[in-house]
Amino acid sequence: EAYIAAFCRQCGAKAWIIRFPNVIGSRATHGVILDFVRKLKKNPRRLEVLGNGRQCKPYLHVDDLVRAMLLVWRRAGGELNCFNVAGRGRSRVAGIAAETIKAAGLEGVNLRFGKENRGWKGDVPQFDYNLKKISRLGWRAGLASGAAVKKAAKQIWEQEGRK
């Protein structure tokens, strides 16, 4: 961001920087929900969760991300336009696991959690974004974090079923 800001100042250019959280939804190529779906397809009786399941972060459906990006591009006309984008609220990994199991129509799945507060090296177990700036542009996610997880779990389960 510092390099982009310097370039804008030196060259009189404009830039739009959008910081987004965990983006979820159809056509997933990676992420916690896709990981859970693939694990459940291999073994529908057991789901191993990386970390203790208490990791809690904002999740944003891809449809809301696209709307936010277009709105920022249309309404923010400054030299350097930096915005945080996220859904309302946050979701715990344990809840995402439960929602994925529900989307799969499975019952009695043995959830196995790790002991660490992180799911992997470099994982940030807790974070949230300040959304005041993008809210002033009139943007609000159509789906709260939990609703985005629910929708994405269904979409990704269906997506992987077609493979």
mmCIF file of C-alpha atoms in Angstrom:
data_model
loop_
_atom_site.group_PDB
_atom_site.id
_atom_site.type_symbol
_atom_site.label_atom_id
_atom_site.label_comp_id
_atom_site.label_asym_id
_atom_site.label_seq_id
_atom_site.Cartn_x
_atom_site.Cartn_y
_atom_site.Cartn_z
ATOM 1 C CA GLU A 1 0.000 0.000 0.000
ATOM 2 C CA ALA A 2 2.869 2.368 0.737
ATOM 3 C CA TYR A 3 4.327 1.801 -2.740
ATOM 4 C CA ILE A 4 0.956 2.369 -4.366
ATOM 5 C CA ALA A 5 0.449 5.561 -2.334
ATOM 6 C CA ALA A 6 3.902 6.835 -3.342
ATOM 7 C CA PHE A 7 3.210 6.065 -7.006
ATOM 8 C CA CYS A 8 -0.111 7.916 -6.852
ATOM 9 C CA ARG A 9 1.554 10.975 -5.312
ATOM 10 C CA GLN A 10 4.450 10.975 -7.790
ATOM 11 C CA CYS A 11 2.454 10.314 -10.921
ATOM 12 C CA GLY A 12 -0.912 11.837 -10.124
ATOM 13 C CA ALA A 13 -2.571 8.448 -10.490
ATOM 14 C CA LYS A 14 -5.570 7.111 -8.586
ATOM 15 C CA ALA A 15 -5.782 3.761 -6.831
ATOM 16 C CA TRP A 16 -8.431 1.718 -5.088
ATOM 17 C CA ILE A 17 -7.290 -0.718 -2.408
ATOM 18 C CA ILE A 18 -9.840 -3.029 -0.874
ATOM 19 C CA ARG A 19 -8.903 -5.091 2.163
ATOM 20 C CA PHE A 20 -11.192 -8.064 2.500
ATOM 21 C CA PRO A 21 -11.469 -10.882 5.027
ATOM 22 C CA ASN A 22 -12.153 -14.545 4.347
ATOM 23 C CA VAL A 23 -14.131 -14.574 1.110
ATOM 24 C CA ILE A 24 -16.438 -17.543 0.674
ATOM 25 C CA GLY A 25 -18.995 -18.771 -1.831
ATOM 26 C CA SER A 26 -19.454 -20.637 -5.052
ATOM 27 C CA ARG A 27 -16.485 -21.630 -7.202
ATOM 28 C CA ALA A 28 -14.259 -21.948 -4.133
ATOM 29 C CA THR A 29 -10.705 -23.049 -4.794
ATOM 30 C CA HIS A 30 -9.501 -23.037 -1.168
ATOM 31 C CA GLY A 31 -10.585 -22.175 2.354
ATOM 32 C CA VAL A 32 -12.024 -23.703 5.477
ATOM 33 C CA ILE A 33 -15.418 -24.670 4.023
ATOM 34 C CA LEU A 34 -13.922 -26.362 0.977
ATOM 35 C CA ASP A 35 -11.471 -28.161 3.257
ATOM 36 C CA PHE A 36 -14.328 -29.403 5.472
ATOM 37 C CA VAL A 37 -16.417 -30.489 2.478
ATOM 38 C CA ARG A 38 -13.555 -32.495 0.990
ATOM 39 C CA LYS A 39 -12.800 -34.138 4.333
ATOM 40 C CA LEU A 40 -16.471 -35.074 4.782
ATOM 41 C CA LYS A 41 -16.648 -36.506 1.270
ATOM 42 C CA LYS A 42 -13.724 -38.790 2.159
ATOM 43 C CA ASN A 43 -15.125 -39.736 5.574
ATOM 44 C CA PRO A 44 -18.697 -38.647 6.386
ATOM 45 C CA ARG A 45 -18.412 -39.971 9.959
ATOM 46 C CA ARG A 46 -15.498 -37.832 11.125
ATOM 47 C CA LEU A 47 -14.304 -34.257 10.647
ATOM 48 C CA GLU A 48 -10.911 -33.127 11.842
ATOM 49 C CA VAL A 49 -10.670 -29.396 12.521
ATOM 50 C CA LEU A 50 -7.328 -27.608 12.482
ATOM 51 C CA GLY A 51 -6.990 -25.746 15.767
ATOM 52 C CA ASN A 52 -9.351 -25.688 18.720
ATOM 53 C CA GLY A 53 -12.328 -24.379 16.708
ATOM 54 C CA ARG A 54 -12.491 -21.090 18.635
ATOM 55 C CA GLN A 55 -10.818 -19.097 15.866
ATOM 56 C CA CYS A 56 -13.273 -16.283 15.121
ATOM 57 C CA LYS A 57 -13.141 -14.099 12.018
ATOM 58 C CA PRO A 58 -15.388 -12.200 9.625
ATOM 59 C CA TYR A 59 -16.484 -14.106 6.528
ATOM 60 C CA LEU A 60 -17.840 -12.368 3.452
ATOM 61 C CA HIS A 61 -19.794 -13.932 0.624
ATOM 62 C CA VAL A 62 -18.195 -13.335 -2.783
ATOM 63 C CA ASP A 63 -21.398 -11.694 -4.081
ATOM 64 C CA ASP A 64 -21.145 -9.029 -1.367
ATOM 65 C CA LEU A 65 -17.446 -8.538 -2.097
ATOM 66 C CA VAL A 66 -18.136 -7.816 -5.761
ATOM 67 C CA ARG A 67 -20.877 -5.321 -4.828
ATOM 68 C CA ALA A 68 -18.498 -3.589 -2.398
ATOM 69 C CA MET A 69 -15.695 -3.365 -4.951
ATOM 70 C CA LEU A 70 -17.967 -1.824 -7.570
ATOM 71 C CA LEU A 71 -19.400 0.660 -5.075
ATOM 72 C CA VAL A 72 -15.938 1.758 -3.913
ATOM 73 C CA TRP A 73 -14.760 2.167 -7.494
ATOM 74 C CA ARG A 74 -17.823 4.269 -8.400
ATOM 75 C CA ARG A 75 -18.092 6.432 -5.273
ATOM 76 C CA ALA A 76 -14.560 6.887 -3.937
ATOM 77 C CA GLY A 77 -12.736 9.394 -6.092
ATOM 78 C CA GLY A 78 -9.727 10.305 -4.013
ATOM 79 C CA GLU A 79 -6.133 9.836 -5.043
ATOM 80 C CA LEU A 80 -5.743 6.786 -2.791
ATOM 81 C CA ASN A 81 -8.911 4.970 -1.766
ATOM 82 C CA CYS A 82 -8.376 2.306 0.919
ATOM 83 C CA PHE A 83 -11.348 0.441 2.354
ATOM 84 C CA ASN A 84 -11.918 -2.504 4.670
ATOM 85 C CA VAL A 85 -14.764 -4.796 3.578
ATOM 86 C CA ALA A 86 -16.383 -7.524 5.681
ATOM 87 C CA GLY A 87 -19.719 -8.995 6.576
ATOM 88 C CA ARG A 88 -21.425 -8.048 9.806
ATOM 89 C CA GLY A 89 -20.156 -10.083 12.728
ATOM 90 C CA ARG A 90 -17.714 -12.948 12.860
ATOM 91 C CA SER A 91 -17.940 -16.723 12.710
ATOM 92 C CA ARG A 92 -16.178 -19.362 14.800
ATOM 93 C CA VAL A 93 -14.517 -22.268 13.029
ATOM 94 C CA ALA A 94 -16.492 -24.748 15.165
ATOM 95 C CA GLY A 95 -19.719 -23.139 13.912
ATOM 96 C CA ILE A 96 -18.478 -23.317 10.319
ATOM 97 C CA ALA A 97 -17.812 -27.025 10.792
ATOM 98 C CA ALA A 98 -21.339 -27.540 12.160
ATOM 99 C CA GLU A 99 -22.879 -25.550 9.299
ATOM 100 C CA THR A 100 -20.913 -27.556 6.720
ATOM 101 C CA ILE A 101 -22.085 -30.825 8.278
ATOM 102 C CA LYS A 102 -25.664 -29.522 8.179
ATOM 103 C CA ALA A 103 -25.321 -28.469 4.506
ATOM 104 C CA ALA A 104 -24.097 -31.995 3.749
ATOM 105 C CA GLY A 105 -27.171 -33.470 5.404
ATOM 106 C CA LEU A 106 -25.031 -35.546 7.741
ATOM 107 C CA GLU A 107 -25.726 -36.518 11.347
ATOM 108 C CA GLY A 108 -23.576 -38.017 14.073
ATOM 109 C CA VAL A 109 -20.305 -36.712 12.661
ATOM 110 C CA ASN A 110 -17.465 -36.994 15.173
ATOM 111 C CA LEU A 111 -15.809 -33.565 15.332
ATOM 112 C CA ARG A 112 -12.136 -33.729 16.304
ATOM 113 C CA PHE A 113 -10.475 -30.473 17.345
ATOM 114 C CA GLY A 114 -6.801 -29.683 17.749
ATOM 115 C CA LYS A 115 -5.336 -28.148 20.879
ATOM 116 C CA GLU A 116 -3.760 -25.014 19.424
ATOM 117 C CA ASN A 117 -5.572 -21.692 19.161
ATOM 118 C CA ARG A 118 -4.257 -21.430 15.588
ATOM 119 C CA GLY A 119 -5.278 -23.691 12.748
ATOM 120 C CA TRP A 120 -1.874 -23.533 11.030
ATOM 121 C CA LYS A 121 1.388 -21.600 11.150
ATOM 122 C CA GLY A 122 0.648 -17.981 10.380
ATOM 123 C CA ASP A 123 -3.073 -18.279 11.162
ATOM 124 C CA VAL A 124 -4.547 -15.234 12.891
ATOM 125 C CA PRO A 125 -7.065 -16.763 15.309
ATOM 126 C CA GLN A 126 -9.079 -13.590 16.003
ATOM 127 C CA PHE A 127 -9.619 -10.435 13.987
ATOM 128 C CA ASP A 128 -12.222 -7.936 12.939
ATOM 129 C CA TYR A 129 -12.358 -4.962 10.593
ATOM 130 C CA ASN A 130 -13.427 -1.393 11.176
ATOM 131 C CA LEU A 131 -16.103 -0.776 8.524
ATOM 132 C CA LYS A 132 -16.934 2.870 9.285
ATOM 133 C CA LYS A 133 -15.273 4.222 6.152
ATOM 134 C CA ILE A 134 -17.057 1.959 3.645
ATOM 135 C CA SER A 135 -20.304 2.379 5.595
ATOM 136 C CA ARG A 136 -20.107 6.125 4.906
ATOM 137 C CA LEU A 137 -20.284 5.255 1.203
ATOM 138 C CA GLY A 138 -23.594 3.523 1.881
ATOM 139 C CA TRP A 139 -22.324 -0.060 1.778
ATOM 140 C CA ARG A 140 -23.425 -2.864 4.045
ATOM 141 C CA ALA A 141 -23.018 -6.569 3.373
ATOM 142 C CA GLY A 142 -26.216 -8.251 2.281
ATOM 143 C CA LEU A 143 -25.329 -11.264 4.439
ATOM 144 C CA ALA A 144 -23.937 -11.266 7.943
ATOM 145 C CA SER A 145 -20.936 -13.534 8.479
ATOM 146 C CA GLY A 146 -23.010 -16.470 9.754
ATOM 147 C CA ALA A 147 -25.517 -16.256 6.896
ATOM 148 C CA ALA A 148 -22.652 -16.066 4.394
ATOM 149 C CA VAL A 149 -21.161 -19.237 5.895
ATOM 150 C CA LYS A 150 -24.514 -21.024 5.654
ATOM 151 C CA LYS A 151 -25.001 -20.039 1.997
ATOM 152 C CA ALA A 152 -21.414 -20.856 1.042
ATOM 153 C CA ALA A 153 -21.496 -24.259 2.766
ATOM 154 C CA LYS A 154 -24.505 -25.248 0.634
ATOM 155 C CA GLN A 155 -22.922 -23.879 -2.540
ATOM 156 C CA ILE A 156 -19.576 -25.567 -1.977
ATOM 157 C CA TRP A 157 -21.158 -28.916 -1.005
ATOM 158 C CA GLU A 158 -23.123 -28.826 -4.277
ATOM 159 C CA GLN A 159 -20.061 -27.694 -6.241
ATOM 160 C CA GLU A 160 -17.974 -30.586 -4.973
ATOM 161 C CA GLY A 161 -20.796 -33.050 -5.585
ATOM 162 C CA ARG A 162 -20.675 -32.259 -9.310
ATOM 163 C CA LYS A 163 -17.009 -33.241 -9.563
#
